[in-house]
Amino acid sequence: MARRPFKLVRIARAGGHASVLVFFITFLAFPFYWMLMTTFKTTIDLHDVSKNPFLFNEPPTLEHLAVLFQDTQYLQWLINTGAVGVAVVLITLVLAVPAGYALARMTGPWAQTLGIAIFLTYLVPPTILFIPFARIIATLGLQDSLWSLVLVYPSFTVPFCTWLLMGFFKAIPRDLEDAAMIDGLSRLGAFLKVVMPISLAGVLTAVIFAFTLVTQEFVYGVTFITSASSYTVSVGVPTFLVRGDVYFWGSMMGACLIASVPIAIIYNLFVDRFVAGFTVGAVK
Amino acid sequence: MTTATADAFTAKAGWRTRLADNERLLWPLMLAPAILYIVLLVGFPFFLSLFYSVSDVTVGSRSMSFVGLENFRRVLATDTFWTSLWNTLIFTIVSQFFVLVFANILAMALSADFRGKWLVRLLILLPWVAPISLGAIGWLWIYDSIYSVINWTGQALRILGPNDWPIWLGQPNLAMASIIIVQIWRIVPLATVILLAGLTSIPQDIHDAAAVDGAGFWRRTLQITFPLLLPITLVAVLFGIIFTFTDMIVVFLLTRGGPYDQTQVLATWAFFTGIQGGDLAGGAAVSLFLFPVLVAVAIVFLLLARRSEVT
């Protein structure tokens, strides 16, 4: 291809490339653009089919955001999500960091099988487990409490992060620890003092992904939590803001946007590392 | 193991350092908490689910007794089960076919260098990284029966006649198409990122060598890129299948399985039966029909892992 210097071909190719990107950006990002538009439109403007919906036919308004923060417990849902996220991330790190390291350094036929077995448990979906969990949570007296989520969410973050961390630890050369051990550190000491500091970026990636898995989760949240003050964002918005036939579209779209965009930006910074750690076990 | 324990016992003074150095003890100790948690919170509920499916447990009562395969017989006898099973298959196969096609095109488009790539990637990743329940709510508004922006645009562009106003989530075939579109929308970014990782791992030398030998774009794509990308494509597809086959969020939020169960899938029906209907045993039985597919996918994963180990 590089040997065809015709300008026309190059322009055509650039045009084709651009139109592919435009198509996918339109398809994938449109709902978020639409959330943004809806958030700032007046209710009258939203409910007028005769006018162009892509334009502000009335001046933009903040009324929907005011409703969201004053008349709903949106802020509380954000706080709940954050609190559950932090607790789950801590539990996950305590369990997954040592396990990931052990799996990365273990030798013998068991090591890989065990790694894959742990990863496969991540694939067991909430839709198979939520029924027994509903009973377990009720027996423990945790229904309607955020503790139920703190207890259950590590069931998918731990397998996922163990696998992710295993990938990162495998990428760190063994020689580093061997050198440290010759200098008098134990295996555990080498792990804590040599491997951990250089894996900080990998661990941070695991933290981000455990946290986003928590913010994404819906099935357990909708099964265990029934009172509005204990909702997480992903359950609260669709359950509370849809009341029978009344849809508070402006507030709802604002709620979706506010919760989505910060996560998206942070996630985007880490996505390359994520893929590297994630696929190392499956493909390499 | 016995010598290791003996060692640990004989040298009481230095047991701490000995333990920290003894890998045969250290590995199991580091793994044990994670494995214990997983066994308790995935393994145990799973077996409980198996047990529920052969009992008559309900939300209200404390008692339960063994009823054998009665729940499965009851589930199989309903029309809703067969509709749900069929819908789950259509939902999964159609959406994942499009995901595969779209993600390949998109990954290739993104593997080139161009200005503003960071922003483009952020926009393209949005559906995957934003909480899906919130994304689905966005679609609920786009598909709205009165104010749908799709219909408005369609009329403005004269694709739809002045009196055509499709009710996206209210007509059976359209409702199915709608939820499939949202599922494609949701999975394409993940599949793209995975394929992109695969693309960047193919050394440029191979392409250059082929180009020197006179292979054009299509030939290189079909004979070099696709075969080398196959294992990682399989990973992307397996993930797509699992996330789609076992998922209930999109259907739950957009149609609740309606109209008249025409978009009901196994996962949503298990939820409506088990949690909202209070029939835990029936719900458990329905959800277990998801399991065979999971096992099949797991086996493919294992084969994939084993094969890549040999090469």
mmCIF file of C-alpha atoms in Angstrom, chain A residues 1 3 17 20-21 23-25 27-32 34-35 38 46-54 91 94-103 105-107 112 114 116 118-125 127-136 138-139 150-156 158-159 162 181 185-189 191 212 215-219 222-223 233-235 237-238 242 247 249 252-253 255-257 259-261 263-265 267-269 271-272 274-276 278-279 281-284, chain B residues 17 20-21 23 26-27 30-31 33-35 37-38 41-42 44-46 48-49 52 57-59 61-64 102-103 105-106 108-110 112 114 118 120-135 137-142 144 146-147 149 152-153 165 181 184-186 188-190 193-194 197 211-212 214-217 220 231-232 235 239 242-243 246-249 252-253 256 267 270-271 274-275 279-281 283-284 287-288 290-291 294 297-298 301-302 304-306 308-309:
data_model
loop_
_atom_site.group_PDB
_atom_site.id
_atom_site.type_symbol
_atom_site.label_atom_id
_atom_site.label_comp_id
_atom_site.label_asym_id
_atom_site.label_seq_id
_atom_site.Cartn_x
_atom_site.Cartn_y
_atom_site.Cartn_z
ATOM 1 C CA MET A 1 0.000 0.000 0.000
ATOM 2 C CA ARG A 3 4.101 2.098 -2.636
ATOM 3 C CA HIS A 17 -10.928 5.918 8.182
ATOM 4 C CA VAL A 20 -15.581 4.580 10.281
ATOM 5 C CA LEU A 21 -14.604 6.562 13.379
ATOM 6 C CA PHE A 23 -19.974 6.117 12.702
ATOM 7 C CA PHE A 24 -18.722 4.426 15.853
ATOM 8 C CA ILE A 25 -18.394 7.613 17.868
ATOM 9 C CA PHE A 27 -23.264 5.056 17.900
ATOM 10 C CA LEU A 28 -21.249 4.628 21.097
ATOM 11 C CA ALA A 29 -21.151 8.160 22.530
ATOM 12 C CA PHE A 30 -24.573 9.390 21.418
ATOM 13 C CA PRO A 31 -26.475 8.287 24.554
ATOM 14 C CA PHE A 32 -24.063 10.324 26.677
ATOM 15 C CA TRP A 34 -28.133 12.925 24.762
ATOM 16 C CA MET A 35 -27.911 12.753 28.550
ATOM 17 C CA THR A 38 -31.505 16.421 28.340
ATOM 18 C CA LEU A 46 -38.192 18.113 26.369
ATOM 19 C CA HIS A 47 -41.874 17.464 25.821
ATOM 20 C CA ASP A 48 -42.309 19.293 22.547
ATOM 21 C CA VAL A 49 -42.231 16.967 19.557
ATOM 22 C CA SER A 50 -42.812 19.755 17.062
ATOM 23 C CA LYS A 51 -39.464 21.428 17.781
ATOM 24 C CA ASN A 52 -35.989 20.204 16.866
ATOM 25 C CA PRO A 53 -34.829 18.116 19.859
ATOM 26 C CA PHE A 54 -31.165 18.719 19.046
ATOM 27 C CA ILE A 91 -10.939 -6.482 51.316
ATOM 28 C CA VAL A 94 -5.849 -7.965 51.333
ATOM 29 C CA LEU A 95 -6.995 -11.181 49.655
ATOM 30 C CA ALA A 96 -5.891 -10.751 46.043
ATOM 31 C CA VAL A 97 -2.397 -9.241 46.335
ATOM 32 C CA PRO A 98 -0.823 -12.200 48.195
ATOM 33 C CA ALA A 99 -2.796 -14.699 46.120
ATOM 34 C CA GLY A 100 -1.769 -13.068 42.849
ATOM 35 C CA TYR A 101 1.874 -13.057 43.880
ATOM 36 C CA ALA A 102 1.802 -16.673 45.007
ATOM 37 C CA LEU A 103 0.223 -17.739 41.720
ATOM 38 C CA ARG A 105 5.746 -17.333 41.467
ATOM 39 C CA MET A 106 4.537 -20.837 42.216
ATOM 40 C CA THR A 107 5.993 -23.571 40.069
ATOM 41 C CA GLN A 112 -1.549 -22.665 36.279
ATOM 42 C CA LEU A 114 -5.241 -23.023 40.158
ATOM 43 C CA ILE A 116 -7.372 -20.560 35.793
ATOM 44 C CA ILE A 118 -9.766 -18.832 40.316
ATOM 45 C CA PHE A 119 -10.342 -16.855 37.155
ATOM 46 C CA LEU A 120 -13.235 -19.098 36.102
ATOM 47 C CA THR A 121 -15.076 -18.305 39.326
ATOM 48 C CA TYR A 122 -15.179 -14.695 38.115
ATOM 49 C CA LEU A 123 -17.274 -15.957 35.231
ATOM 50 C CA VAL A 124 -19.955 -17.399 37.515
ATOM 51 C CA PRO A 125 -22.545 -14.650 37.131
ATOM 52 C CA THR A 127 -27.713 -14.194 38.012
ATOM 53 C CA ILE A 128 -26.908 -17.742 39.188
ATOM 54 C CA LEU A 129 -25.963 -16.775 42.745
ATOM 55 C CA PHE A 130 -28.441 -14.044 43.688
ATOM 56 C CA ILE A 131 -31.195 -16.429 44.777
ATOM 57 C CA PRO A 132 -29.159 -18.361 47.375
ATOM 58 C CA PHE A 133 -27.533 -15.076 48.408
ATOM 59 C CA ALA A 134 -30.933 -13.494 49.028
ATOM 60 C CA ARG A 135 -31.611 -16.238 51.592
ATOM 61 C CA ILE A 136 -28.125 -16.081 53.123
ATOM 62 C CA ALA A 138 -31.749 -12.575 55.106
ATOM 63 C CA THR A 139 -30.485 -15.247 57.518
ATOM 64 C CA VAL A 150 -19.550 -5.306 51.188
ATOM 65 C CA LEU A 151 -19.763 -9.014 51.975
ATOM 66 C CA VAL A 152 -20.840 -10.189 48.536
ATOM 67 C CA TYR A 153 -19.000 -7.939 46.071
ATOM 68 C CA PRO A 154 -15.545 -9.428 46.774
ATOM 69 C CA SER A 155 -16.935 -12.687 45.353
ATOM 70 C CA PHE A 156 -16.309 -11.196 41.906
ATOM 71 C CA VAL A 158 -11.256 -11.107 44.307
ATOM 72 C CA PRO A 159 -11.078 -13.603 41.403
ATOM 73 C CA THR A 162 -6.139 -12.013 41.611
ATOM 74 C CA MET A 181 17.301 -12.620 48.779
ATOM 75 C CA LEU A 185 15.939 -10.702 52.653
ATOM 76 C CA SER A 186 13.488 -13.549 53.011
ATOM 77 C CA ARG A 187 11.079 -14.423 50.197
ATOM 78 C CA LEU A 188 8.321 -12.544 51.980
ATOM 79 C CA GLY A 189 10.660 -9.632 52.661
ATOM 80 C CA PHE A 191 8.009 -9.419 48.053
ATOM 81 C CA THR A 212 -15.535 0.257 38.844
ATOM 82 C CA THR A 215 -20.063 0.915 40.785
ATOM 83 C CA GLN A 216 -21.321 -1.177 37.864
ATOM 84 C CA GLU A 217 -22.992 -3.915 39.876
ATOM 85 C CA PHE A 218 -26.761 -4.001 39.671
ATOM 86 C CA VAL A 219 -28.252 -7.447 40.296
ATOM 87 C CA VAL A 222 -31.518 -4.570 43.393
ATOM 88 C CA THR A 223 -32.014 -7.919 45.195
ATOM 89 C CA VAL A 233 -26.007 4.921 42.291
ATOM 90 C CA SER A 234 -26.513 2.206 39.709
ATOM 91 C CA VAL A 235 -29.586 0.893 41.555
ATOM 92 C CA VAL A 237 -31.280 6.053 39.664
ATOM 93 C CA PRO A 238 -33.302 3.460 37.748
ATOM 94 C CA VAL A 242 -38.812 5.901 37.538
ATOM 95 C CA TYR A 247 -40.182 9.797 34.346
ATOM 96 C CA TRP A 249 -35.941 12.517 32.407
ATOM 97 C CA MET A 252 -32.341 11.062 35.532
ATOM 98 C CA MET A 253 -30.024 11.914 32.646
ATOM 99 C CA ALA A 255 -27.716 11.560 37.466
ATOM 100 C CA CYS A 256 -26.428 9.133 34.828
ATOM 101 C CA LEU A 257 -23.965 11.632 33.437
ATOM 102 C CA ALA A 259 -21.885 9.174 37.846
ATOM 103 C CA SER A 260 -20.473 8.022 34.488
ATOM 104 C CA VAL A 261 -18.029 10.594 33.229
ATOM 105 C CA ILE A 263 -15.262 6.973 36.148
ATOM 106 C CA ALA A 264 -14.814 6.931 32.389
ATOM 107 C CA ILE A 265 -11.918 9.393 32.466
ATOM 108 C CA TYR A 267 -10.668 4.247 33.550
ATOM 109 C CA ASN A 268 -9.348 5.516 30.255
ATOM 110 C CA LEU A 269 -6.009 6.347 31.865
ATOM 111 C CA VAL A 271 -7.084 0.781 30.223
ATOM 112 C CA ASP A 272 -3.805 -0.154 28.527
ATOM 113 C CA PHE A 274 -5.607 -3.348 32.361
ATOM 114 C CA VAL A 275 -5.510 -5.138 29.026
ATOM 115 C CA ALA A 276 -1.842 -6.008 29.493
ATOM 116 C CA PHE A 278 -5.688 -9.140 31.921
ATOM 117 C CA THR A 279 -4.643 -10.991 28.791
ATOM 118 C CA GLY A 281 -2.670 -15.202 31.650
ATOM 119 C CA ALA A 282 -5.063 -16.070 28.867
ATOM 120 C CA VAL A 283 -2.857 -15.622 25.832
ATOM 121 C CA LYS A 284 0.789 -15.532 26.762
ATOM 122 C CA THR B 17 12.014 -16.011 59.110
ATOM 123 C CA ALA B 20 8.852 -16.308 55.363
ATOM 124 C CA ASP B 21 11.447 -18.271 53.403
ATOM 125 C CA GLU B 23 7.891 -21.411 49.839
ATOM 126 C CA LEU B 26 4.322 -19.525 52.098
ATOM 127 C CA TRP B 27 2.414 -20.100 48.844
ATOM 128 C CA MET B 30 -0.804 -16.501 50.753
ATOM 129 C CA LEU B 31 -3.408 -18.258 48.640
ATOM 130 C CA PRO B 33 -7.554 -16.466 52.366
ATOM 131 C CA ALA B 34 -8.547 -15.731 48.772
ATOM 132 C CA ILE B 35 -9.477 -19.335 48.057
ATOM 133 C CA TYR B 37 -13.414 -16.512 50.468
ATOM 134 C CA ILE B 38 -14.158 -17.722 46.973
ATOM 135 C CA LEU B 41 -18.990 -16.927 48.583
ATOM 136 C CA VAL B 42 -19.123 -18.596 45.197
ATOM 137 C CA PHE B 44 -21.270 -22.531 48.764
ATOM 138 C CA PRO B 45 -24.071 -20.395 47.244
ATOM 139 C CA PHE B 46 -23.744 -22.332 44.037
ATOM 140 C CA LEU B 48 -27.153 -24.003 47.754
ATOM 141 C CA SER B 49 -28.653 -23.034 44.422
ATOM 142 C CA TYR B 52 -32.887 -25.059 46.190
ATOM 143 C CA VAL B 57 -38.223 -23.273 49.295
ATOM 144 C CA THR B 58 -40.064 -19.941 49.142
ATOM 145 C CA VAL B 59 -39.334 -16.495 50.543
ATOM 146 C CA SER B 61 -41.644 -20.003 54.831
ATOM 147 C CA ARG B 62 -38.770 -21.428 56.855
ATOM 148 C CA SER B 63 -39.493 -25.045 56.034
ATOM 149 C CA MET B 64 -38.318 -26.750 52.914
ATOM 150 C CA PHE B 102 -17.851 -4.057 14.657
ATOM 151 C CA ALA B 103 -14.996 -4.610 17.085
ATOM 152 C CA ILE B 105 -13.391 -2.846 12.148
ATOM 153 C CA LEU B 106 -13.066 -0.443 15.038
ATOM 154 C CA MET B 108 -8.234 -1.713 12.997
ATOM 155 C CA ALA B 109 -9.353 1.898 12.661
ATOM 156 C CA LEU B 110 -7.937 2.674 16.103
ATOM 157 C CA ALA B 112 -3.588 3.641 13.116
ATOM 158 C CA PHE B 114 -4.132 10.014 14.139
ATOM 159 C CA TRP B 118 -7.066 9.936 23.131
ATOM 160 C CA VAL B 120 -11.762 9.282 20.320
ATOM 161 C CA ARG B 121 -10.832 6.350 22.511
ATOM 162 C CA LEU B 122 -12.436 7.929 25.547
ATOM 163 C CA LEU B 123 -15.678 8.502 23.650
ATOM 164 C CA ILE B 124 -15.660 4.982 22.248
ATOM 165 C CA LEU B 125 -14.999 3.411 25.632
ATOM 166 C CA LEU B 126 -17.770 5.314 27.421
ATOM 167 C CA PRO B 127 -20.470 2.632 27.116
ATOM 168 C CA TRP B 128 -18.250 0.023 28.702
ATOM 169 C CA VAL B 129 -16.866 2.067 31.548
ATOM 170 C CA ALA B 130 -20.005 3.913 32.580
ATOM 171 C CA PRO B 131 -22.300 1.892 34.869
ATOM 172 C CA ILE B 132 -24.454 -0.122 32.487
ATOM 173 C CA SER B 133 -27.666 0.458 34.382
ATOM 174 C CA LEU B 134 -27.220 4.195 33.826
ATOM 175 C CA GLY B 135 -26.377 3.706 30.172
ATOM 176 C CA ILE B 137 -31.561 4.441 31.349
ATOM 177 C CA GLY B 138 -30.111 6.750 28.696
ATOM 178 C CA TRP B 139 -31.399 4.360 26.044
ATOM 179 C CA LEU B 140 -34.793 4.178 27.712
ATOM 180 C CA TRP B 141 -35.131 7.886 27.021
ATOM 181 C CA ILE B 142 -33.819 7.540 23.446
ATOM 182 C CA ASP B 144 -39.208 6.748 24.543
ATOM 183 C CA ILE B 146 -43.586 9.673 22.600
ATOM 184 C CA TYR B 147 -40.335 11.638 22.530
ATOM 185 C CA VAL B 149 -35.141 11.142 19.201
ATOM 186 C CA TRP B 152 -37.891 12.469 15.283
ATOM 187 C CA THR B 153 -34.655 12.239 13.285
ATOM 188 C CA TRP B 165 -43.902 6.430 14.861
ATOM 189 C CA ILE B 181 -28.714 -2.849 19.909
ATOM 190 C CA ILE B 184 -24.020 -4.501 21.097
ATOM 191 C CA TRP B 185 -23.458 -0.919 22.211
ATOM 192 C CA ARG B 186 -22.335 -2.125 25.585
ATOM 193 C CA VAL B 188 -18.290 -3.458 21.445
ATOM 194 C CA PRO B 189 -15.883 -1.257 23.459
ATOM 195 C CA LEU B 190 -14.582 -4.174 25.547
ATOM 196 C CA VAL B 193 -9.927 -2.962 23.478
ATOM 197 C CA ILE B 194 -9.089 -6.662 23.727
ATOM 198 C CA ALA B 197 -4.218 -5.315 22.471
ATOM 199 C CA ALA B 211 4.194 -5.994 1.963
ATOM 200 C CA VAL B 212 7.641 -6.376 0.395
ATOM 201 C CA GLY B 214 3.632 -7.913 -2.638
ATOM 202 C CA ALA B 215 0.720 -8.775 -0.337
ATOM 203 C CA GLY B 216 -1.993 -6.097 -0.376
ATOM 204 C CA PHE B 217 -4.096 -4.836 2.526
ATOM 205 C CA ARG B 220 -2.409 -9.249 4.836
ATOM 206 C CA PRO B 231 -6.697 -16.674 20.224
ATOM 207 C CA ILE B 232 -7.368 -13.199 21.549
ATOM 208 C CA VAL B 235 -11.131 -14.447 24.462
ATOM 209 C CA PHE B 239 -16.421 -12.704 27.361
ATOM 210 C CA ILE B 242 -20.861 -14.805 29.075
ATOM 211 C CA PHE B 243 -21.763 -11.176 29.725
ATOM 212 C CA THR B 246 -26.153 -14.430 31.802
ATOM 213 C CA ASP B 247 -27.053 -10.756 31.896
ATOM 214 C CA MET B 248 -30.351 -9.294 33.005
ATOM 215 C CA ILE B 249 -29.674 -5.562 33.344
ATOM 216 C CA PHE B 252 -34.707 -5.679 33.117
ATOM 217 C CA LEU B 253 -34.387 -1.931 32.692
ATOM 218 C CA ARG B 256 -38.962 -5.959 31.961
ATOM 219 C CA ALA B 267 -31.820 -14.252 33.753
ATOM 220 C CA ALA B 270 -35.223 -16.163 37.162
ATOM 221 C CA PHE B 271 -35.304 -12.786 38.917
ATOM 222 C CA GLY B 274 -37.325 -16.078 42.449
ATOM 223 C CA ILE B 275 -37.196 -12.593 43.965
ATOM 224 C CA ASP B 279 -40.544 -18.737 44.470
ATOM 225 C CA LEU B 280 -36.865 -19.237 45.317
ATOM 226 C CA ALA B 281 -36.887 -22.884 44.227
ATOM 227 C CA GLY B 283 -36.037 -19.179 40.307
ATOM 228 C CA ALA B 284 -33.029 -21.323 41.199
ATOM 229 C CA SER B 287 -31.100 -19.791 36.684
ATOM 230 C CA LEU B 288 -29.402 -23.194 36.552
ATOM 231 C CA LEU B 290 -27.566 -20.791 32.400
ATOM 232 C CA PHE B 291 -24.994 -23.181 33.771
ATOM 233 C CA LEU B 294 -20.935 -21.440 31.325
ATOM 234 C CA VAL B 297 -17.296 -21.586 27.750
ATOM 235 C CA ALA B 298 -15.069 -22.622 30.645
ATOM 236 C CA PHE B 301 -11.051 -21.323 28.016
ATOM 237 C CA LEU B 302 -9.164 -24.279 29.465
ATOM 238 C CA LEU B 304 -7.206 -22.269 24.926
ATOM 239 C CA ALA B 305 -4.973 -21.906 27.961
ATOM 240 C CA ARG B 306 -3.513 -25.367 27.495
ATOM 241 C CA SER B 308 -1.099 -21.524 24.356
ATOM 242 C CA GLU B 309 1.057 -23.181 27.008
#
